[in-house]
PDB file of C-alpha atoms in Angstrom:
ATOM      1  CA  MET A   1       0.000   0.000   0.000  1.00  0.00           C
ATOM      2  CA  ARG A   2       1.402   3.354  -1.002  1.00  0.00           C
ATOM      3  CA  GLY A   3       0.818   6.444   1.111  1.00  0.00           C
ATOM      4  CA  LYS A   4       0.304  10.014  -0.026  1.00  0.00           C
ATOM      5  CA  TYR A   5       3.694  11.196   1.401  1.00  0.00           C
ATOM      6  CA  ASP A   6       5.905   8.179   0.755  1.00  0.00           C
ATOM      7  CA  ASP A   7       8.068  10.144  -1.681  1.00  0.00           C
ATOM      8  CA  ILE A   8       9.132  12.737   0.960  1.00  0.00           C
ATOM      9  CA  ILE A   9       8.881  10.865   4.234  1.00  0.00           C
ATOM     10  CA  ASP A  10      12.544   9.833   4.338  1.00  0.00           C
ATOM     11  CA  LEU A  11      14.046  13.143   3.152  1.00  0.00           C
ATOM     12  CA  PRO A  12      16.325  15.056   5.617  1.00  0.00           C
ATOM     13  CA  HIS A  13      14.894  17.975   7.600  1.00  0.00           C
ATOM     14  CA  PRO A  14      15.436  21.221   5.677  1.00  0.00           C
ATOM     15  CA  VAL A  15      17.932  23.665   7.271  1.00  0.00           C
ATOM     16  CA  SER A  16      17.966  27.341   6.243  1.00  0.00           C
ATOM     17  CA  GLN A  17      21.255  28.749   5.015  1.00  0.00           C
ATOM     18  CA  THR A  18      20.193  32.382   5.716  1.00  0.00           C
ATOM     19  CA  ARG A  19      18.363  32.195   9.062  1.00  0.00           C
ATOM     20  CA  PRO A  20      19.636  30.840  12.409  1.00  0.00           C
ATOM     21  CA  ARG A  21      17.763  27.981  14.047  1.00  0.00           C
ATOM     22  CA  MET A  22      15.141  29.136  16.588  1.00  0.00           C
ATOM     23  CA  SER A  23      15.810  28.153  20.196  1.00  0.00           C
ATOM     24  CA  MET A  24      13.392  25.822  21.958  1.00  0.00           C
ATOM     25  CA  LEU A  25      12.486  28.617  24.390  1.00  0.00           C
ATOM     26  CA  ASP A  26      11.553  31.016  21.574  1.00  0.00           C
ATOM     27  CA  ARG A  27       9.630  28.276  19.822  1.00  0.00           C
ATOM     28  CA  ALA A  28       7.676  27.486  22.989  1.00  0.00           C
ATOM     29  CA  ALA A  29       6.888  31.183  23.479  1.00  0.00           C
ATOM     30  CA  GLN A  30       4.946  31.178  20.217  1.00  0.00           C
ATOM     31  CA  PHE A  31       2.436  28.835  21.781  1.00  0.00           C
ATOM     32  CA  SER A  32       2.228  30.352  25.278  1.00  0.00           C
ATOM     33  CA  PRO A  33      -1.098  31.785  26.518  1.00  0.00           C
ATOM     34  CA  PHE A  34      -1.932  35.257  25.308  1.00  0.00           C
ATOM     35  CA  ALA A  35      -3.104  37.901  27.816  1.00  0.00           C
ATOM     36  CA  ALA A  36      -5.526  39.988  25.798  1.00  0.00           C
ATOM     37  CA  LEU A  37      -6.241  42.410  28.639  1.00  0.00           C
ATOM     38  CA  THR A  38      -2.802  43.390  29.883  1.00  0.00           C
ATOM     39  CA  GLY A  39      -3.012  44.932  33.354  1.00  0.00           C
ATOM     40  CA  TYR A  40      -6.601  43.830  33.941  1.00  0.00           C
ATOM     41  CA  GLY A  41      -5.611  41.468  36.766  1.00  0.00           C
ATOM     42  CA  ASP A  42      -3.620  44.247  38.460  1.00  0.00           C
ATOM     43  CA  ALA A  43      -6.596  46.609  38.184  1.00  0.00           C
ATOM     44  CA  ILE A  44      -8.894  44.021  39.779  1.00  0.00           C
ATOM     45  CA  ASN A  45      -6.419  43.456  42.634  1.00  0.00           C
ATOM     46  CA  GLU A  46      -6.082  47.219  43.214  1.00  0.00           C
ATOM     47  CA  THR A  47      -9.874  47.649  43.341  1.00  0.00           C
ATOM     48  CA  GLY A  48     -10.165  44.858  45.896  1.00  0.00           C
ATOM     49  CA  ARG A  49      -7.451  46.295  48.170  1.00  0.00           C
ATOM     50  CA  TRP A  50      -8.926  47.752  51.366  1.00  0.00           C
ATOM     51  CA  THR A  51      -8.114  51.182  52.756  1.00  0.00           C
ATOM     52  CA  GLU A  52      -9.259  52.855  55.965  1.00  0.00           C
ATOM     53  CA  ARG A  53     -10.787  56.254  56.514  1.00  0.00           C
ATOM     54  CA  LYS A  54      -8.998  58.759  58.675  1.00  0.00           C
ATOM     55  CA  ALA A  55     -10.738  58.851  62.048  1.00  0.00           C
ATOM     56  CA  GLU A  56     -11.947  62.160  63.435  1.00  0.00           C
ATOM     57  CA  LEU A  57     -10.597  62.740  66.925  1.00  0.00           C
ATOM     58  CA  SER A  58     -12.866  63.886  69.735  1.00  0.00           C
ATOM     59  CA  GLU A  59     -12.053  67.095  71.603  1.00  0.00           C
ATOM     60  CA  GLU A  60     -10.726  65.080  74.550  1.00  0.00           C
ATOM     61  CA  GLU A  61      -8.431  63.073  72.252  1.00  0.00           C
ATOM     62  CA  LYS A  62      -7.177  66.280  70.631  1.00  0.00           C
ATOM     63  CA  GLN A  63      -6.433  67.815  74.022  1.00  0.00           C
ATOM     64  CA  GLU A  64      -4.598  64.669  75.154  1.00  0.00           C
ATOM     65  CA  LEU A  65      -2.538  64.727  71.943  1.00  0.00           C
ATOM     66  CA  ASP A  66      -1.713  68.414  72.516  1.00  0.00           C
ATOM     67  CA  ARG A  67      -0.572  67.648  76.073  1.00  0.00           C
ATOM     68  CA  SER A  68       1.637  64.812  74.833  1.00  0.00           C
ATOM     69  CA  GLN A  69       3.179  67.020  72.155  1.00  0.00           C
ATOM     70  CA  GLN A  70       3.779  69.810  74.671  1.00  0.00           C
ATOM     71  CA  ALA A  71       5.505  67.385  77.048  1.00  0.00           C
ATOM     72  CA  LEU A  72       7.707  66.198  74.170  1.00  0.00           C
ATOM     73  CA  LEU A  73       8.544  69.803  73.253  1.00  0.00           C
ATOM     74  CA  GLU A  74       9.806  70.352  76.800  1.00  0.00           C
ATOM     75  CA  LYS A  75      12.016  67.243  76.521  1.00  0.00           C
ATOM     76  CA  GLY A  76      13.104  68.026  72.946  1.00  0.00           C
ATOM     77  CA  THR A  77      16.814  68.360  73.695  1.00  0.00           C
ATOM     78  CA  GLN A  78      16.827  64.946  75.396  1.00  0.00           C
ATOM     79  CA  HIS A  79      15.587  63.207  72.201  1.00  0.00           C
ATOM     80  CA  PRO A  80      13.206  60.772  73.932  1.00  0.00           C
ATOM     81  CA  GLU A  81      12.260  57.405  72.447  1.00  0.00           C
ATOM     82  CA  ILE A  82       8.620  57.627  71.270  1.00  0.00           C
ATOM     83  CA  ARG A  83       5.907  55.494  69.686  1.00  0.00           C
ATOM     84  CA  ILE A  84       3.585  57.174  67.175  1.00  0.00           C
ATOM     85  CA  VAL A  85       0.419  55.891  65.527  1.00  0.00           C
ATOM     86  CA  PHE A  86      -0.436  57.991  62.491  1.00  0.00           C
ATOM     87  CA  PHE A  87      -2.568  57.932  59.348  1.00  0.00           C
ATOM     88  CA  CYS A  88      -0.613  57.245  56.163  1.00  0.00           C
ATOM     89  CA  LYS A  89      -2.475  58.346  53.010  1.00  0.00           C
ATOM     90  CA  ASP A  90      -2.712  55.830  50.160  1.00  0.00           C
ATOM     91  CA  GLN A  91      -0.890  56.872  46.978  1.00  0.00           C
ATOM     92  CA  LYS A  92      -3.358  55.263  44.563  1.00  0.00           C
ATOM     93  CA  LYS A  93      -6.831  55.564  46.049  1.00  0.00           C
ATOM     94  CA  GLN A  94      -8.860  57.399  48.640  1.00  0.00           C
ATOM     95  CA  GLY A  95      -8.179  56.518  52.258  1.00  0.00           C
ATOM     96  CA  GLY A  96      -5.070  54.931  53.727  1.00  0.00           C
ATOM     97  CA  LYS A  97      -3.988  52.983  56.793  1.00  0.00           C
ATOM     98  CA  TYR A  98      -2.803  53.567  60.329  1.00  0.00           C
ATOM     99  CA  THR A  99       0.884  52.894  60.857  1.00  0.00           C
ATOM    100  CA  GLU A 100       2.933  52.602  64.036  1.00  0.00           C
ATOM    101  CA  VAL A 101       6.497  53.923  64.181  1.00  0.00           C
ATOM    102  CA  CYS A 102       9.017  53.920  67.013  1.00  0.00           C
ATOM    103  CA  GLY A 103      12.067  56.147  67.105  1.00  0.00           C
ATOM    104  CA  ARG A 104      13.919  59.003  68.766  1.00  0.00           C
ATOM    105  CA  LEU A 105      12.386  62.453  68.515  1.00  0.00           C
ATOM    106  CA  LYS A 106      14.601  64.993  66.782  1.00  0.00           C
ATOM    107  CA  LYS A 107      12.216  67.941  66.919  1.00  0.00           C
ATOM    108  CA  ILE A 108       8.666  69.154  66.465  1.00  0.00           C
ATOM    109  CA  ASP A 109       8.488  71.846  63.804  1.00  0.00           C
ATOM    110  CA  ALA A 110       5.523  74.049  64.762  1.00  0.00           C
ATOM    111  CA  ILE A 111       5.835  76.171  61.604  1.00  0.00           C
ATOM    112  CA  GLU A 112       5.672  73.272  59.122  1.00  0.00           C
ATOM    113  CA  ARG A 113       3.492  71.309  61.574  1.00  0.00           C
ATOM    114  CA  VAL A 114       5.583  68.125  61.374  1.00  0.00           C
ATOM    115  CA  LEU A 115       7.232  65.829  63.872  1.00  0.00           C
ATOM    116  CA  ILE A 116      10.737  64.772  62.816  1.00  0.00           C
ATOM    117  CA  LEU A 117      12.498  61.650  64.066  1.00  0.00           C
ATOM    118  CA  MET A 118      16.276  61.162  64.234  1.00  0.00           C
ATOM    119  CA  ASP A 119      16.182  58.832  61.198  1.00  0.00           C
ATOM    120  CA  GLY A 120      14.636  61.614  59.087  1.00  0.00           C
ATOM    121  CA  THR A 121      11.043  60.365  59.175  1.00  0.00           C
ATOM    122  CA  ARG A 122       8.622  63.299  58.928  1.00  0.00           C
ATOM    123  CA  ILE A 123       5.050  62.922  60.182  1.00  0.00           C
ATOM    124  CA  ALA A 124       2.404  65.612  59.785  1.00  0.00           C
ATOM    125  CA  LEU A 125       0.971  66.599  63.173  1.00  0.00           C
ATOM    126  CA  GLU A 126      -2.619  66.432  61.862  1.00  0.00           C
ATOM    127  CA  ASP A 127      -2.102  62.766  60.889  1.00  0.00           C
ATOM    128  CA  ILE A 128      -1.015  61.663  64.379  1.00  0.00           C
ATOM    129  CA  ARG A 129      -3.617  59.705  66.298  1.00  0.00           C
ATOM    130  CA  GLU A 130      -1.534  58.565  69.255  1.00  0.00           C
ATOM    131  CA  ILE A 131       1.858  59.470  70.638  1.00  0.00           C
ATOM    132  CA  ALA A 132       3.608  58.082  73.728  1.00  0.00           C
ATOM    133  CA  GLU A 133       7.050  57.982  75.272  1.00  0.00           C
ATOM    134  CA  GLN A 134       8.690  54.555  75.396  1.00  0.00           C
TER     135      GLN A 134
END
């Protein structure tokens, strides 16, 4: 019985004289899945990421915070070790999260309204929710 391709079945594999042979990795890449919506998965993940709202402090909490800041101002030259809980705004969407930082106080800048730690961290006074000496 003669087959349709019997005349070419035993011929050697053709090799191009002008083009280099494609690597197996490049060949496999031709058949890899295609992502038609590039970035769609990242957008879905970003939408699902939770952020918090900045809490409004009561008058009592504001007064307590002012007392704590005043006490730190009086000890400013001693560079006390402090713990601060503050609101960190999200860069991509509305809201943010509360973050806790520990460090040595460098100074409180009343003009710029920031608290500066020895490591250079700057925290806006209006974002501070809690501050305590260690």
